[in-house]
Amino acid sequence: SQQGEEDPQALSIQEGENATMNCSYKTSINNLQWYRQNSGRGLVHLILIRSNEREKHSGRLRVTLDTSKKSSSLLITASRAADTASYFCATDEEGGETSGSRLTFGEGTQLTVNP
Amino acid sequence: DSGVTQTPKHLITATGQRVTLRCSPRSGDLSVYWYQQSLDQGLQFLIQYYNGEERAKGNILERFSAQQFPDLHSELNLSSLELGDSALYFCASSVLVGTDTQYFGPGTRLTVL
């Protein structure tokens, strides 16, 4: 079953605008990761935010995490046509540092940035 | 380029057949993960190996098996293939056994006819 649910399912914006995608999850987590996937290709890791962090930045990306609401958001500022892709959140559920790990992915948000 | 390699890129086979997908992790990574991406199920975790040992198991069918070899490369074996096994199969790797950034390979696209 899908742990994360992204919202919206699809987003279409103009170059230069900001894009915000949201993710909700159900269980306690160690961390939450965001990935990008260009059509039919591999997943590119964007950012990891740990459960004890509330906000993280990487270039034009800003991720927030609210563990009380079990939700996260990904903001892409000053979007470019090259940002067109599917964006997935993935949660790593609680388990010790020595226990195994698994990522549970949401269904993704398809972002289209129009030139 | 994540540093994770997967072969082959594409695989077309018939129902009932058996195939082997291969993954080489990033240099220094001890954990290897396998994921399946299909249109109806989305991205699903299959199995994790760490330094040769199975460490976590997801929704992996009994017809599927995996192993990690001493040189840390991994193979995913899919047998008695069905049409519904057609999907993208991704391998990912990480340094740690537990919670850690996972780096994904380009995937193997399997088509079962």
GROMACS .gro file of C-alpha atoms in nm:
model
  228
    1SER     CA    1   0.000   0.000   0.000
    2GLN     CA    2   0.114   0.355  -0.059
    3GLN     CA    3   0.236   0.535   0.252
    4GLY     CA    4   0.274   0.875   0.098
    5GLU     CA    5   0.011   1.057  -0.096
    6GLU     CA    6   0.115   1.351  -0.306
    7ASP     CA    7  -0.102   1.645  -0.379
    8PRO     CA    8  -0.169   1.763  -0.642
    9GLN     CA    9  -0.144   1.470  -0.883
   10ALA     CA   10  -0.057   1.710  -1.162
   11LEU     CA   11   0.065   2.068  -1.167
   12SER     CA   12   0.121   2.294  -1.466
   13ILE     CA   13   0.296   2.629  -1.425
   14GLN     CA   14   0.492   2.886  -1.625
   15GLU     CA   15   0.867   2.922  -1.613
   16GLY     CA   16   0.973   3.146  -1.330
   17GLU     CA   17   0.682   3.056  -1.108
   18ASN     CA   18   0.713   2.858  -0.788
   19ALA     CA   19   0.582   2.502  -0.760
   20THR     CA   20   0.461   2.350  -0.437
   21MET     CA   21   0.391   1.982  -0.390
   22ASN     CA   22   0.258   1.821  -0.077
   23CYS     CA   23   0.296   1.476   0.068
   24SER     CA   24   0.108   1.308   0.350
   25TYR     CA   25   0.198   0.985   0.520
   26LYS     CA   26   0.054   0.757   0.784
   27THR     CA   27   0.317   0.605   1.011
   28SER     CA   28   0.608   0.729   1.218
   29ILE     CA   29   0.917   0.784   1.009
   30ASN     CA   30   1.294   0.815   1.036
   31ASN     CA   31   1.318   1.044   0.740
   32LEU     CA   32   1.138   1.159   0.431
   33GLN     CA   33   1.306   1.184   0.093
   34TRP     CA   34   1.205   1.356  -0.228
   35TYR     CA   35   1.294   1.215  -0.567
   36ARG     CA   36   1.250   1.333  -0.924
   37GLN     CA   37   1.186   1.105  -1.218
   38ASN     CA   38   1.195   1.207  -1.581
   39SER     CA   39   0.962   1.003  -1.795
   40GLY     CA   40   1.046   0.634  -1.770
   41ARG     CA   41   1.393   0.698  -1.635
   42GLY     CA   42   1.569   0.652  -1.304
   43LEU     CA   43   1.492   0.835  -0.985
   44VAL     CA   44   1.716   1.123  -0.889
   45HIS     CA   45   1.752   1.193  -0.519
   46LEU     CA   46   1.672   1.555  -0.436
   47ILE     CA   47   1.673   1.595  -0.062
   48LEU     CA   48   1.641   1.402   0.264
   49ILE     CA   49   1.484   1.553   0.574
   50ARG     CA   50   1.509   1.372   0.904
   51SER     CA   51   1.222   1.337   1.147
   52ASN     CA   52   1.383   1.585   1.389
   53GLU     CA   53   1.423   1.851   1.120
   54ARG     CA   54   1.151   2.098   1.021
   55GLU     CA   55   1.295   2.264   0.712
   56LYS     CA   56   1.577   2.204   0.471
   57HIS     CA   57   1.710   2.389   0.167
   58SER     CA   58   1.907   2.277  -0.133
   59GLY     CA   59   1.955   2.527  -0.413
   60ARG     CA   60   1.610   2.617  -0.543
   61LEU     CA   61   1.447   2.347  -0.332
   62ARG     CA   62   1.288   2.395   0.008
   63VAL     CA   63   1.140   2.104   0.198
   64THR     CA   64   0.936   2.125   0.515
   65LEU     CA   65   0.831   1.846   0.745
   66ASP     CA   66   0.553   1.853   1.000
   67THR     CA   67   0.558   1.526   1.191
   68SER     CA   68   0.254   1.622   1.399
   69LYS     CA   69   0.049   1.646   1.080
   70LYS     CA   70   0.243   1.371   0.906
   71SER     CA   71   0.301   1.591   0.607
   72SER     CA   72   0.579   1.740   0.399
   73SER     CA   73   0.599   1.993   0.122
   74LEU     CA   74   0.847   2.049  -0.158
   75LEU     CA   75   0.884   2.400  -0.297
   76ILE     CA   76   1.072   2.460  -0.620
   77THR     CA   77   1.141   2.828  -0.670
   78ALA     CA   78   1.193   3.006  -1.001
   79SER     CA   79   1.099   2.695  -1.196
   80ARG     CA   80   1.254   2.607  -1.531
   81ALA     CA   81   1.132   2.395  -1.820
   82ALA     CA   82   1.399   2.140  -1.721
   83ASP     CA   83   1.216   2.089  -1.389
   84THR     CA   84   0.938   1.913  -1.579
   85ALA     CA   85   0.923   1.565  -1.424
   86SER     CA   86   0.738   1.350  -1.174
   87TYR     CA   87   0.819   1.418  -0.812
   88PHE     CA   88   0.784   1.152  -0.544
   89CYS     CA   89   0.803   1.163  -0.170
   90ALA     CA   90   0.930   0.850   0.001
   91THR     CA   91   0.918   0.770   0.367
   92ASP     CA   92   1.163   0.559   0.558
   93GLU     CA   93   0.968   0.409   0.847
   94GLU     CA   94   1.097   0.388   1.199
   95GLY     CA   95   1.346   0.115   1.264
   96GLY     CA   96   1.686   0.121   1.427
   97GLU     CA   97   2.007   0.230   1.264
   98THR     CA   98   2.103  -0.133   1.236
   99SER     CA   99   1.773  -0.264   1.111
  100GLY     CA  100   1.684  -0.284   0.749
  101SER     CA  101   1.543   0.003   0.554
  102ARG     CA  102   1.275   0.044   0.296
  103LEU     CA  103   1.129   0.342   0.118
  104THR     CA  104   0.756   0.368   0.070
  105PHE     CA  105   0.669   0.591  -0.221
  106GLY     CA  106   0.367   0.801  -0.294
  107GLU     CA  107   0.203   0.812  -0.632
  108GLY     CA  108   0.386   1.124  -0.736
  109THR     CA  109   0.308   1.470  -0.868
  110GLN     CA  110   0.355   1.531  -1.239
  111LEU     CA  111   0.499   1.880  -1.276
  112THR     CA  112   0.493   2.054  -1.613
  113VAL     CA  113   0.680   2.381  -1.648
  114ASN     CA  114   0.584   2.565  -1.963
  115PRO     CA  115   0.845   2.787  -2.130
  116ASP     CA  116   2.467   0.960  -1.295
  117SER     CA  117   2.409   0.806  -0.952
  118GLY     CA  118   2.694   0.556  -0.979
  119VAL     CA  119   2.453   0.260  -0.961
  120THR     CA  120   2.453   0.048  -1.274
  121GLN     CA  121   2.191  -0.195  -1.392
  122THR     CA  122   2.189  -0.440  -1.678
  123PRO     CA  123   2.021  -0.500  -1.909
  124LYS     CA  124   1.838  -0.176  -1.985
  125HIS     CA  125   1.558  -0.354  -2.165
  126LEU     CA  126   1.440  -0.712  -2.154
  127ILE     CA  127   1.163  -0.869  -2.358
  128THR     CA  128   1.059  -1.221  -2.280
  129ALA     CA  129   0.762  -1.457  -2.283
  130THR     CA  130   0.529  -1.576  -2.010
  131GLY     CA  131   0.663  -1.866  -1.810
  132GLN     CA  132   1.025  -1.770  -1.866
  133ARG     CA  133   1.292  -1.678  -1.614
  134VAL     CA  134   1.516  -1.372  -1.622
  135THR     CA  135   1.798  -1.228  -1.415
  136LEU     CA  136   1.849  -0.859  -1.355
  137ARG     CA  137   2.186  -0.736  -1.239
  138CYS     CA  138   2.286  -0.439  -1.025
  139SER     CA  139   2.620  -0.294  -0.922
  140PRO     CA  140   2.600  -0.050  -0.631
  141ARG     CA  141   2.794   0.271  -0.590
  142SER     CA  142   3.151   0.222  -0.481
  143GLY     CA  143   3.155   0.185  -0.104
  144ASP     CA  144   2.785   0.116  -0.064
  145LEU     CA  145   2.703  -0.202   0.122
  146SER     CA  146   2.323  -0.196   0.095
  147VAL     CA  147   2.134  -0.285  -0.219
  148TYR     CA  148   1.760  -0.247  -0.262
  149TRP     CA  149   1.523  -0.361  -0.534
  150TYR     CA  150   1.205  -0.179  -0.632
  151GLN     CA  151   0.937  -0.245  -0.889
  152GLN     CA  152   0.753   0.035  -1.069
  153SER     CA  153   0.436  -0.048  -1.257
  154LEU     CA  154   0.144   0.160  -1.374
  155ASP     CA  155  -0.108  -0.003  -1.141
  156GLN     CA  156   0.107  -0.056  -0.830
  157GLY     CA  157   0.338   0.244  -0.847
  158LEU     CA  158   0.683   0.215  -0.689
  159GLN     CA  159   0.704  -0.078  -0.452
  160PHE     CA  160   0.991  -0.197  -0.235
  161LEU     CA  161   1.085  -0.559  -0.295
  162ILE     CA  162   1.389  -0.648  -0.089
  163GLN     CA  163   1.710  -0.518   0.072
  164TYR     CA  164   2.049  -0.681   0.113
  165TYR     CA  165   2.330  -0.553   0.329
  166ASN     CA  166   2.679  -0.694   0.289
  167GLY     CA  167   2.544  -1.018   0.151
  168GLU     CA  168   2.260  -1.070   0.395
  169GLU     CA  169   1.889  -1.011   0.348
  170ARG     CA  170   1.782  -0.729   0.582
  171ALA     CA  171   1.433  -0.619   0.480
  172LYS     CA  172   1.160  -0.771   0.272
  173GLY     CA  173   0.865  -0.606   0.106
  174ASN     CA  174   0.601  -0.719  -0.137
  175ILE     CA  175   0.821  -0.963  -0.319
  176LEU     CA  176   0.648  -1.256  -0.484
  177GLU     CA  177   0.763  -1.610  -0.411
  178ARG     CA  178   0.850  -1.641  -0.781
  179PHE     CA  179   1.109  -1.368  -0.730
  180SER     CA  180   1.437  -1.406  -0.547
  181ALA     CA  181   1.747  -1.199  -0.499
  182GLN     CA  182   2.098  -1.230  -0.369
  183GLN     CA  183   2.401  -1.015  -0.306
  184PHE     CA  184   2.742  -1.152  -0.388
  185PRO     CA  185   3.075  -1.103  -0.207
  186ASP     CA  186   3.171  -0.828  -0.452
  187LEU     CA  187   2.843  -0.657  -0.345
  188HIS     CA  188   2.670  -0.674  -0.679
  189SER     CA  189   2.317  -0.806  -0.666
  190GLU     CA  190   2.090  -1.008  -0.889
  191LEU     CA  191   1.713  -1.023  -0.895
  192ASN     CA  192   1.573  -1.344  -1.039
  193LEU     CA  193   1.220  -1.347  -1.174
  194SER     CA  194   1.071  -1.682  -1.270
  195SER     CA  195   0.747  -1.818  -1.412
  196LEU     CA  196   0.691  -1.474  -1.555
  197GLU     CA  197   0.341  -1.341  -1.600
  198LEU     CA  198   0.212  -1.050  -1.806
  199GLY     CA  199   0.164  -0.853  -1.486
  200ASP     CA  200   0.536  -0.869  -1.409
  201SER     CA  201   0.600  -0.622  -1.687
  202ALA     CA  202   0.745  -0.319  -1.511
  203LEU     CA  203   1.051  -0.108  -1.447
  204TYR     CA  204   1.281  -0.269  -1.194
  205PHE     CA  205   1.510  -0.036  -1.005
  206CYS     CA  206   1.809  -0.109  -0.793
  207ALA     CA  207   1.925   0.139  -0.533
  208SER     CA  208   2.221   0.145  -0.300
  209SER     CA  209   2.327   0.316   0.019
  210VAL     CA  210   2.616   0.309   0.260
  211LEU     CA  211   2.427   0.215   0.572
  212VAL     CA  212   2.200  -0.075   0.656
  213GLY     CA  213   1.943   0.150   0.816
  214THR     CA  214   1.793   0.483   0.734
  215ASP     CA  215   2.004   0.652   0.469
  216THR     CA  216   1.988   0.822   0.132
  217GLN     CA  217   1.924   0.568  -0.141
  218TYR     CA  218   2.072   0.624  -0.486
  219PHE     CA  219   1.886   0.468  -0.773
  220GLY     CA  220   2.010   0.309  -1.090
  221PRO     CA  221   1.858   0.374  -1.434
  222GLY     CA  222   1.634   0.069  -1.415
  223THR     CA  223   1.563  -0.237  -1.625
  224ARG     CA  224   1.245  -0.229  -1.827
  225LEU     CA  225   1.096  -0.578  -1.840
  226THR     CA  226   0.829  -0.660  -2.094
  227VAL     CA  227   0.657  -0.996  -2.069
  228LEU     CA  228   0.467  -1.094  -2.383
   0.00000   0.00000   0.00000
